[in-house]
PDB file of C-alpha atoms in Angstrom:
ATOM      1  CA  ARG A 337      11.776  11.112 -22.035  1.00  0.00           C
ATOM      2  CA  ASP A 338      14.532   9.951 -19.308  1.00  0.00           C
ATOM      3  CA  ALA A 339      11.980  11.908 -17.231  1.00  0.00           C
ATOM      4  CA  VAL A 340       8.873  10.560 -18.741  1.00  0.00           C
ATOM      5  CA  VAL A 341      10.437   6.597 -18.016  1.00  0.00           C
ATOM      6  CA  HIS A 342      11.412   7.677 -14.264  1.00  0.00           C
ATOM      7  CA  SER A 343       7.343   9.193 -13.607  1.00  0.00           C
ATOM      8  CA  VAL A 344       6.704   5.537 -13.982  1.00  0.00           C
ATOM      9  CA  GLN A 345       9.729   4.091 -11.765  1.00  0.00           C
ATOM     10  CA  ALA A 346       8.006   6.182  -8.684  1.00  0.00           C
ATOM     11  CA  CYS A 347       5.018   4.219  -9.081  1.00  0.00           C
ATOM     12  CA  ILE A 348       7.063   0.512  -8.222  1.00  0.00           C
ATOM     13  CA  PRO A 349       9.520   2.785  -5.894  1.00  0.00           C
ATOM     14  CA  HIS A 350      11.329  -0.425  -4.407  1.00  0.00           C
ATOM     15  CA  ALA A 351      12.570  -1.872  -7.381  1.00  0.00           C
ATOM     16  CA  LEU A 352      14.852  -0.152  -9.897  1.00  0.00           C
ATOM     17  CA  LEU A 353      13.279  -0.297 -13.847  1.00  0.00           C
ATOM     18  CA  LEU A 354      15.362  -0.040 -16.452  1.00  0.00           C
ATOM     19  CA  PRO A 355      13.311   0.637 -20.203  1.00  0.00           C
ATOM     20  CA  VAL A 356      13.773  -3.225 -22.807  1.00  0.00           C
ATOM     21  CA  GLY A 357      11.359  -1.972 -25.619  1.00  0.00           C
ATOM     22  CA  ILE A 358       8.287   0.308 -26.871  1.00  0.00           C
ATOM     23  CA  GLU A 359       4.917  -0.765 -29.530  1.00  0.00           C
ATOM     24  CA  TRP A 360       5.045   2.473 -30.715  1.00  0.00           C
ATOM     25  CA  LEU A 361       5.444   6.386 -30.038  1.00  0.00           C
ATOM     26  CA  ALA A 362       3.602   8.977 -31.913  1.00  0.00           C
ATOM     27  CA  ALA A 363       4.465  12.405 -31.189  1.00  0.00           C
ATOM     28  CA  SER A 364       2.332  15.351 -32.449  1.00  0.00           C
ATOM     29  CA  ALA A 365       4.491  18.580 -30.576  1.00  0.00           C
ATOM     30  CA  PRO A 366       7.537  19.081 -29.180  1.00  0.00           C
ATOM     31  CA  LEU A 367       8.113  18.139 -25.905  1.00  0.00           C
ATOM     32  CA  ALA A 368       8.793  21.575 -23.464  1.00  0.00           C
ATOM     33  CA  GLY A 369       7.445  23.296 -20.383  1.00  0.00           C
ATOM     34  CA  PRO A 370       6.068  21.691 -17.791  1.00  0.00           C
ATOM     35  CA  LEU A 371       4.367  17.952 -18.536  1.00  0.00           C
ATOM     36  CA  THR A 372       2.142  15.985 -17.021  1.00  0.00           C
ATOM     37  CA  VAL A 373       2.504  11.605 -17.355  1.00  0.00           C
ATOM     38  CA  HIS A 374      -0.914  10.251 -17.828  1.00  0.00           C
ATOM     39  CA  GLY A 375      -0.322   6.364 -16.912  1.00  0.00           C
ATOM     40  CA  ARG A 376      -1.634   2.622 -17.569  1.00  0.00           C
ATOM     41  CA  GLU A 377      -0.465  -0.385 -16.348  1.00  0.00           C
ATOM     42  CA  ARG A 378      -1.593  -2.778 -19.098  1.00  0.00           C
ATOM     43  CA  GLU A 379       0.094  -5.697 -17.659  1.00  0.00           C
ATOM     44  CA  SER A 380       2.771  -6.911 -15.490  1.00  0.00           C
ATOM     45  CA  ASP A 381       4.563 -10.681 -14.567  1.00  0.00           C
ATOM     46  CA  GLY A 382       6.200  -8.967 -10.786  1.00  0.00           C
ATOM     47  CA  GLU A 383       9.322  -9.011 -13.561  1.00  0.00           C
ATOM     48  CA  THR A 384       8.096  -7.109 -16.683  1.00  0.00           C
ATOM     49  CA  PHE A 385       5.560  -4.260 -16.309  1.00  0.00           C
ATOM     50  CA  VAL A 386       3.991  -2.736 -19.809  1.00  0.00           C
ATOM     51  CA  TRP A 387       2.578   0.678 -19.593  1.00  0.00           C
ATOM     52  CA  ASP A 388       1.046   2.970 -22.116  1.00  0.00           C
ATOM     53  CA  LEU A 389       1.382   6.463 -21.531  1.00  0.00           C
ATOM     54  CA  LEU A 390       0.183  10.139 -22.481  1.00  0.00           C
ATOM     55  CA  VAL A 391       2.177  13.247 -22.423  1.00  0.00           C
ATOM     56  CA  ALA A 392       0.233  16.633 -21.897  1.00  0.00           C
ATOM     57  CA  ASP A 393       1.323  19.696 -21.511  1.00  0.00           C
ATOM     58  CA  ASP A 394       0.895  22.987 -19.428  1.00  0.00           C
ATOM     59  CA  GLN A 395      -2.699  23.038 -20.902  1.00  0.00           C
ATOM     60  CA  GLY A 396      -3.333  19.365 -21.036  1.00  0.00           C
ATOM     61  CA  ARG A 397      -2.960  19.272 -24.809  1.00  0.00           C
ATOM     62  CA  VAL A 398      -1.620  15.577 -25.079  1.00  0.00           C
ATOM     63  CA  VAL A 399       1.799  16.260 -27.409  1.00  0.00           C
ATOM     64  CA  GLU A 400       3.069  12.246 -26.903  1.00  0.00           C
ATOM     65  CA  ARG A 401       1.757   9.002 -26.934  1.00  0.00           C
ATOM     66  CA  TRP A 402       3.238   5.994 -25.449  1.00  0.00           C
ATOM     67  CA  GLU A 403       2.114   2.248 -26.211  1.00  0.00           C
ATOM     68  CA  GLY A 404       3.937  -1.205 -24.333  1.00  0.00           C
ATOM     69  CA  LEU A 405       6.382   0.720 -22.601  1.00  0.00           C
ATOM     70  CA  ARG A 406       8.297  -2.244 -20.652  1.00  0.00           C
ATOM     71  CA  LEU A 407      10.389  -2.019 -17.982  1.00  0.00           C
ATOM     72  CA  ARG A 408      11.693  -4.828 -16.799  1.00  0.00           C
ATOM     73  CA  ARG A 409      12.982  -5.347 -12.763  1.00  0.00           C
ATOM     74  CA  VAL A 410      16.399  -5.481 -12.476  1.00  0.00           C
ATOM     75  CA  ALA A 411      17.036  -5.226  -8.689  1.00  0.00           C
ATOM     76  CA  ASP A 412      15.421  -4.212  -5.138  1.00  0.00           C
ATOM     77  CA  LEU A 413      16.323  -0.906  -3.939  1.00  0.00           C
ATOM     78  CA  PRO A 414      17.737  -0.988  -0.421  1.00  0.00           C
ATOM     79  CA  VAL A 415      15.021  -0.844   2.585  1.00  0.00           C
ATOM     80  CA  ARG A 416      14.001   2.648   3.367  1.00  0.00           C
ATOM     81  CA  GLU A 417      13.321   3.255   6.945  1.00  0.00           C
ATOM     82  CA  GLU A 418      10.781   6.075   6.333  1.00  0.00           C
ATOM     83  CA  TRP A 419       9.140   6.983   2.547  1.00  0.00           C
ATOM     84  CA  PRO A 420       8.264  10.039   1.386  1.00  0.00           C
ATOM     85  CA  GLU A 421       4.543  10.579   1.316  1.00  0.00           C
ATOM     86  CA  ALA A 422       3.954  10.844  -2.515  1.00  0.00           C
ATOM     87  CA  LEU A 423       5.633   7.039  -2.565  1.00  0.00           C
ATOM     88  CA  LEU A 424       4.052   5.536   0.671  1.00  0.00           C
ATOM     89  CA  ALA A 425       1.113   5.185  -1.202  1.00  0.00           C
ATOM     90  CA  PRO A 426       3.060   2.819  -4.598  1.00  0.00           C
ATOM     91  CA  TYR A 427       5.070   1.523  -2.186  1.00  0.00           C
ATOM     92  CA  LEU A 428       1.978  -0.474   0.659  1.00  0.00           C
ATOM     93  CA  GLU A 429       0.030  -1.231  -2.633  1.00  0.00           C
ATOM     94  CA  ARG A 430       2.671  -2.332  -4.420  1.00  0.00           C
ATOM     95  CA  ARG A 431       3.788  -5.168  -1.711  1.00  0.00           C
ATOM     96  CA  VAL A 432       0.017  -5.413  -0.461  1.00  0.00           C
ATOM     97  CA  GLY A 433       0.089  -6.866  -3.840  1.00  0.00           C
ATOM     98  CA  GLU A 434       2.974  -8.596  -4.038  1.00  0.00           C
ATOM     99  CA  LEU A 435       2.236 -10.575  -0.366  1.00  0.00           C
ATOM    100  CA  ALA A 436      -0.931 -11.449  -0.657  1.00  0.00           C
ATOM    101  CA  ALA A 437      -0.638 -12.642  -4.353  1.00  0.00           C
ATOM    102  CA  SER A 438      -3.398 -10.242  -5.313  1.00  0.00           C
ATOM    103  CA  GLY A 439      -3.360  -7.105  -7.622  1.00  0.00           C
ATOM    104  CA  VAL A 440      -6.843  -6.227  -7.059  1.00  0.00           C
ATOM    105  CA  VAL A 441      -6.082  -4.140  -3.006  1.00  0.00           C
ATOM    106  CA  ARG A 442      -5.555  -0.030  -4.298  1.00  0.00           C
ATOM    107  CA  VAL A 443      -4.631   2.449  -1.286  1.00  0.00           C
ATOM    108  CA  ALA A 444      -4.451   5.656  -0.865  1.00  0.00           C
ATOM    109  CA  VAL A 445      -2.352   7.736   1.320  1.00  0.00           C
ATOM    110  CA  ARG A 446      -3.563  11.591   2.756  1.00  0.00           C
ATOM    111  CA  ALA A 447      -1.183  13.687   5.264  1.00  0.00           C
ATOM    112  CA  ASN A 448      -2.912  15.283   7.542  1.00  0.00           C
ATOM    113  CA  GLY A 449      -1.349  18.516   8.266  1.00  0.00           C
ATOM    114  CA  ASN A 450      -2.663  19.511  11.932  1.00  0.00           C
ATOM    115  CA  GLY A 451      -2.038  16.368  13.004  1.00  0.00           C
ATOM    116  CA  ARG A 452      -5.857  15.403  12.987  1.00  0.00           C
ATOM    117  CA  HIS A 453      -7.941  13.825  10.231  1.00  0.00           C
ATOM    118  CA  ASN A 454      -9.692  15.784   8.321  1.00  0.00           C
ATOM    119  CA  GLY A 455     -12.753  12.999   7.392  1.00  0.00           C
ATOM    120  CA  SER A 456     -12.032   9.475   5.106  1.00  0.00           C
ATOM    121  CA  GLY A 457     -13.783  10.546   1.858  1.00  0.00           C
ATOM    122  CA  PRO A 458     -10.944  12.214   0.056  1.00  0.00           C
ATOM    123  CA  VAL A 459      -8.538   9.140   0.514  1.00  0.00           C
ATOM    124  CA  LEU A 460     -11.570   6.264  -0.325  1.00  0.00           C
ATOM    125  CA  ARG A 461     -12.326   7.931  -2.808  1.00  0.00           C
ATOM    126  CA  GLU A 462      -9.003   8.157  -4.869  1.00  0.00           C
ATOM    127  CA  ALA A 463      -8.552   4.479  -3.716  1.00  0.00           C
ATOM    128  CA  ALA A 464     -11.853   3.453  -5.134  1.00  0.00           C
ATOM    129  CA  GLY A 465     -11.005   5.344  -8.211  1.00  0.00           C
ATOM    130  CA  GLY A 466     -13.853   7.665  -7.845  1.00  0.00           C
ATOM    131  CA  GLY A 467     -18.013   7.841  -6.667  1.00  0.00           C
ATOM    132  CA  ALA A 468     -18.947   9.207  -2.969  1.00  0.00           C
ATOM    133  CA  PRO A 469     -18.289   7.646   0.101  1.00  0.00           C
ATOM    134  CA  LEU A 470     -21.242   6.650   1.741  1.00  0.00           C
ATOM    135  CA  ARG A 471     -22.010   5.395   5.705  1.00  0.00           C
ATOM    136  CA  ARG A 472     -24.187   2.552   5.753  1.00  0.00           C
ATOM    137  CA  PRO A 473     -26.069   2.558   9.225  1.00  0.00           C
ATOM    138  CA  ASP A 474     -23.438   0.653  10.707  1.00  0.00           C
ATOM    139  CA  GLY A 475     -20.907   3.160  10.103  1.00  0.00           C
ATOM    140  CA  LYS A 476     -18.929   1.019   7.629  1.00  0.00           C
ATOM    141  CA  PRO A 477     -17.996   3.326   4.793  1.00  0.00           C
ATOM    142  CA  GLU A 478     -19.000   2.155   1.041  1.00  0.00           C
ATOM    143  CA  VAL A 479     -18.880   3.744  -2.328  1.00  0.00           C
ATOM    144  CA  ALA A 480     -21.780   3.105  -4.151  1.00  0.00           C
ATOM    145  CA  GLY A 481     -21.391   0.817  -7.446  1.00  0.00           C
ATOM    146  CA  GLY A 482     -17.891   0.727  -6.321  1.00  0.00           C
ATOM    147  CA  PRO A 483     -15.318  -1.915  -4.740  1.00  0.00           C
ATOM    148  CA  ALA A 484     -15.574  -2.551  -0.762  1.00  0.00           C
ATOM    149  CA  VAL A 485     -13.619   0.456   1.198  1.00  0.00           C
ATOM    150  CA  SER A 486     -12.091   0.690   4.270  1.00  0.00           C
ATOM    151  CA  ALA A 487      -9.937   3.644   6.352  1.00  0.00           C
ATOM    152  CA  SER A 488      -7.942   4.252   8.588  1.00  0.00           C
ATOM    153  CA  HIS A 489      -6.295   6.975  10.679  1.00  0.00           C
ATOM    154  CA  ALA A 490      -3.222   7.715  12.313  1.00  0.00           C
ATOM    155  CA  ARG A 491      -1.262  10.855  14.394  1.00  0.00           C
ATOM    156  CA  GLY A 492      -0.118  11.995  10.606  1.00  0.00           C
ATOM    157  CA  MET A 493      -2.426  10.242   8.114  1.00  0.00           C
ATOM    158  CA  THR A 494      -4.864   8.577   7.200  1.00  0.00           C
ATOM    159  CA  LEU A 495      -5.536   5.864   4.924  1.00  0.00           C
ATOM    160  CA  GLY A 496      -7.582   4.525   2.364  1.00  0.00           C
ATOM    161  CA  VAL A 497      -7.992   0.959   0.659  1.00  0.00           C
ATOM    162  CA  ALA A 498      -9.963  -0.466  -1.663  1.00  0.00           C
ATOM    163  CA  GLY A 499     -10.887  -3.585  -2.806  1.00  0.00           C
ATOM    164  CA  PRO A 500     -12.731  -7.082  -2.159  1.00  0.00           C
ATOM    165  CA  GLY A 501     -13.354  -7.890   1.192  1.00  0.00           C
ATOM    166  CA  VAL A 502     -11.082  -5.468   2.197  1.00  0.00           C
ATOM    167  CA  GLY A 503     -10.036  -4.261   5.396  1.00  0.00           C
ATOM    168  CA  ALA A 504      -6.931  -1.953   6.838  1.00  0.00           C
ATOM    169  CA  ASP A 505      -5.874  -0.308  10.133  1.00  0.00           C
ATOM    170  CA  VAL A 506      -3.039   2.233  10.891  1.00  0.00           C
ATOM    171  CA  GLU A 507      -1.564   2.577  14.630  1.00  0.00           C
ATOM    172  CA  PRO A 508       1.199   4.203  16.110  1.00  0.00           C
ATOM    173  CA  VAL A 509       3.469   1.694  17.905  1.00  0.00           C
ATOM    174  CA  VAL A 510       3.330   2.627  21.880  1.00  0.00           C
ATOM    175  CA  ALA A 511       5.182   1.225  24.995  1.00  0.00           C
ATOM    176  CA  ARG A 512       3.122  -0.743  26.841  1.00  0.00           C
ATOM    177  CA  GLY A 513       3.899  -3.954  29.462  1.00  0.00           C
ATOM    178  CA  VAL A 514       3.444  -7.000  28.342  1.00  0.00           C
ATOM    179  CA  GLY A 515       0.487  -7.366  30.545  1.00  0.00           C
ATOM    180  CA  ALA A 516      -1.334  -4.120  28.686  1.00  0.00           C
ATOM    181  CA  TRP A 517      -0.432  -6.254  25.699  1.00  0.00           C
ATOM    182  CA  ARG A 518      -1.908  -9.544  26.931  1.00  0.00           C
ATOM    183  CA  ASP A 519      -5.338  -7.482  28.371  1.00  0.00           C
ATOM    184  CA  LEU A 520      -5.969  -5.208  24.469  1.00  0.00           C
ATOM    185  CA  LEU A 521      -5.105  -8.856  22.315  1.00  0.00           C
ATOM    186  CA  GLY A 522      -5.661 -11.821  24.684  1.00  0.00           C
ATOM    187  CA  THR A 523      -3.943 -14.467  25.448  1.00  0.00           C
ATOM    188  CA  GLU A 524      -3.252 -16.138  22.265  1.00  0.00           C
ATOM    189  CA  ARG A 525      -2.540 -13.373  20.439  1.00  0.00           C
ATOM    190  CA  GLN A 526      -0.227 -12.309  22.469  1.00  0.00           C
ATOM    191  CA  ARG A 527       1.446 -15.518  22.033  1.00  0.00           C
ATOM    192  CA  LEU A 528       1.685 -14.482  18.127  1.00  0.00           C
ATOM    193  CA  ALA A 529       3.004 -11.143  18.919  1.00  0.00           C
ATOM    194  CA  GLU A 530       5.825 -13.065  20.802  1.00  0.00           C
ATOM    195  CA  ARG A 531       6.627 -15.420  18.557  1.00  0.00           C
ATOM    196  CA  VAL A 532       6.130 -12.298  15.568  1.00  0.00           C
ATOM    197  CA  ALA A 533       8.979 -10.061  17.855  1.00  0.00           C
ATOM    198  CA  THR A 534      11.283 -13.716  18.165  1.00  0.00           C
ATOM    199  CA  GLU A 535      11.312 -14.916  14.336  1.00  0.00           C
ATOM    200  CA  ALA A 536      11.355 -10.737  13.055  1.00  0.00           C
ATOM    201  CA  GLY A 537      13.612  -9.966  15.295  1.00  0.00           C
ATOM    202  CA  GLU A 538      11.600  -6.569  16.293  1.00  0.00           C
ATOM    203  CA  ASP A 539      10.818  -5.292  19.670  1.00  0.00           C
ATOM    204  CA  GLY A 540       7.506  -6.565  21.413  1.00  0.00           C
ATOM    205  CA  ASP A 541       5.476  -3.277  20.865  1.00  0.00           C
ATOM    206  CA  THR A 542       6.249  -3.267  17.329  1.00  0.00           C
ATOM    207  CA  ALA A 543       5.556  -7.317  16.776  1.00  0.00           C
ATOM    208  CA  ALA A 544       2.367  -6.479  19.094  1.00  0.00           C
ATOM    209  CA  THR A 545       0.980  -4.008  17.418  1.00  0.00           C
ATOM    210  CA  ARG A 546       1.177  -5.714  14.129  1.00  0.00           C
ATOM    211  CA  VAL A 547      -1.350  -7.758  15.322  1.00  0.00           C
ATOM    212  CA  TRP A 548      -3.101  -5.285  17.087  1.00  0.00           C
ATOM    213  CA  CYS A 549      -3.292  -3.757  13.511  1.00  0.00           C
ATOM    214  CA  ALA A 550      -3.968  -7.177  11.427  1.00  0.00           C
ATOM    215  CA  GLY A 551      -7.308  -8.195  14.166  1.00  0.00           C
ATOM    216  CA  GLU A 552      -8.390  -4.699  13.127  1.00  0.00           C
ATOM    217  CA  SER A 553      -8.724  -4.828   9.689  1.00  0.00           C
ATOM    218  CA  LEU A 554      -9.634  -8.760   9.814  1.00  0.00           C
ATOM    219  CA  ARG A 555     -12.874  -6.714  11.850  1.00  0.00           C
ATOM    220  CA  LYS A 556     -13.131  -4.323   9.430  1.00  0.00           C
ATOM    221  CA  GLY A 557     -13.299  -6.695   6.738  1.00  0.00           C
ATOM    222  CA  GLY A 558     -16.217  -8.321   8.631  1.00  0.00           C
ATOM    223  CA  ALA A 559     -15.175 -10.495  10.208  1.00  0.00           C
ATOM    224  CA  ALA A 560     -15.948 -12.211  13.700  1.00  0.00           C
ATOM    225  CA  PRO A 561     -13.824 -10.385  16.703  1.00  0.00           C
ATOM    226  CA  ASP A 562     -12.099 -13.716  17.796  1.00  0.00           C
ATOM    227  CA  ALA A 563     -11.135 -14.653  14.048  1.00  0.00           C
ATOM    228  CA  PRO A 564      -8.058 -17.325  14.236  1.00  0.00           C
ATOM    229  CA  LEU A 565      -4.843 -16.004  13.411  1.00  0.00           C
ATOM    230  CA  VAL A 566      -1.066 -17.135  12.539  1.00  0.00           C
ATOM    231  CA  LEU A 567       1.577 -15.945  11.404  1.00  0.00           C
ATOM    232  CA  ALA A 568       2.346 -16.724   7.322  1.00  0.00           C
ATOM    233  CA  SER A 569       5.934 -15.880   6.600  1.00  0.00           C
ATOM    234  CA  LEU A 570       8.644 -13.122   6.782  1.00  0.00           C
ATOM    235  CA  ALA A 571      10.446 -10.882   4.151  1.00  0.00           C
ATOM    236  CA  PRO A 572      13.641  -9.886   4.078  1.00  0.00           C
ATOM    237  CA  ASP A 573      12.616  -6.155   4.247  1.00  0.00           C
ATOM    238  CA  GLY A 574      10.788  -5.870   7.275  1.00  0.00           C
ATOM    239  CA  TRP A 575       6.982  -7.104   6.259  1.00  0.00           C
ATOM    240  CA  VAL A 576       5.250  -9.766   8.305  1.00  0.00           C
ATOM    241  CA  VAL A 577       2.601 -11.303   6.575  1.00  0.00           C
ATOM    242  CA  LEU A 578      -0.317 -13.077   9.203  1.00  0.00           C
ATOM    243  CA  ARG A 579      -2.811 -15.379   7.864  1.00  0.00           C
ATOM    244  CA  SER A 580      -6.561 -15.882   9.597  1.00  0.00           C
ATOM    245  CA  GLY A 581      -8.324 -18.890   6.824  1.00  0.00           C
ATOM    246  CA  PRO A 582      -7.913 -17.565   3.366  1.00  0.00           C
ATOM    247  CA  ARG A 583      -7.633 -14.261   3.771  1.00  0.00           C
ATOM    248  CA  VAL A 584      -4.076 -12.744   4.454  1.00  0.00           C
ATOM    249  CA  ILE A 585      -3.319  -9.580   6.105  1.00  0.00           C
ATOM    250  CA  PRO A 586       0.446  -8.414   5.375  1.00  0.00           C
ATOM    251  CA  THR A 587       2.514  -5.559   7.863  1.00  0.00           C
ATOM    252  CA  TYR A 588       4.423  -2.813   7.384  1.00  0.00           C
ATOM    253  CA  ALA A 589       6.155  -1.385  10.299  1.00  0.00           C
ATOM    254  CA  GLY A 590       8.373   2.181   9.156  1.00  0.00           C
ATOM    255  CA  ARG A 591       8.144   5.752  10.001  1.00  0.00           C
ATOM    256  CA  VAL A 592       5.958   8.757   8.413  1.00  0.00           C
ATOM    257  CA  ARG A 593       6.947  11.610   9.702  1.00  0.00           C
ATOM    258  CA  GLY A 594       8.952  10.652  11.956  1.00  0.00           C
ATOM    259  CA  GLU A 595       6.672   8.666  14.189  1.00  0.00           C
ATOM    260  CA  GLU A 596       7.119   4.794  14.317  1.00  0.00           C
ATOM    261  CA  VAL A 597       3.385   3.666  12.401  1.00  0.00           C
ATOM    262  CA  VAL A 598       2.563  -0.211  11.475  1.00  0.00           C
ATOM    263  CA  VAL A 599       0.449  -0.636   8.683  1.00  0.00           C
ATOM    264  CA  ALA A 600      -2.021  -4.161   8.771  1.00  0.00           C
ATOM    265  CA  VAL A 601      -3.997  -4.398   5.297  1.00  0.00           C
ATOM    266  CA  LEU A 602      -6.497  -6.975   4.598  1.00  0.00           C
ATOM    267  CA  ALA A 603      -6.532  -8.849   1.137  1.00  0.00           C
ATOM    268  CA  ALA A 604      -8.092 -12.476  -0.889  1.00  0.00           C
ATOM    269  CA  GLY A 605      -5.499 -14.462  -2.242  1.00  0.00           C
ATOM    270  CA  GLU A 606      -2.701 -16.314  -0.937  1.00  0.00           C
ATOM    271  CA  ALA A 607       0.215 -15.555   0.453  1.00  0.00           C
ATOM    272  CA  GLY A 608       2.882 -14.294  -1.681  1.00  0.00           C
ATOM    273  CA  GLY A 609       7.065 -13.792  -1.840  1.00  0.00           C
TER     274      GLY A 609
END
């Protein structure tokens, strides 16, 4: 049962959780052999998380039902330079939800074993919770009857997000001169990148890649190419939140398979903590 609780911990990988109570638990068979936990988060205020769980054996039979498992956030875990691929998607999803004060963005990540992306269909289907992704005449992906979706590819991963008005971009950090970045970003966004670099204490290429990714996520979310973009906030764990009107774009810089990348996810909401 301790392992069952730890499976939920993996869904909030940047915080240390401890169980503080449960409403109801029913067991129909002993816990033995390989087990799979199916969980649904019922509610959360960022400090206390309430989950319902089904524990199934290797034949798919439910052997335990947990209702109202309460876990309390007792500490933030140390910032990782590189997240294991299995934890990257829940980490991105949680932090975007916290920083945009919105819990409606779903994130999926798939590694590309050959260094090339193999289409965005599977990762978008996972992010949207089912449904076959289609391409509109303008090339934008959509899921019939589902939420808005967006996808992006870097050398080692495919990122998919789903939610109202979302957009996403992931790019490797590449060293360029100031002039090259100004040509890519334009004068105003280059100034924004310089401000981000100064206030976040990071190199200019990483900061400029954040601004580029934020602009791409805005474009994918339907914003005009010249939509205004400003710095909203800096988080202690290295996230930088940019804003365009009511739209919030949390950006993350970290390593994936040993390569420095930036991820930006456009979400509707107000900048959180």
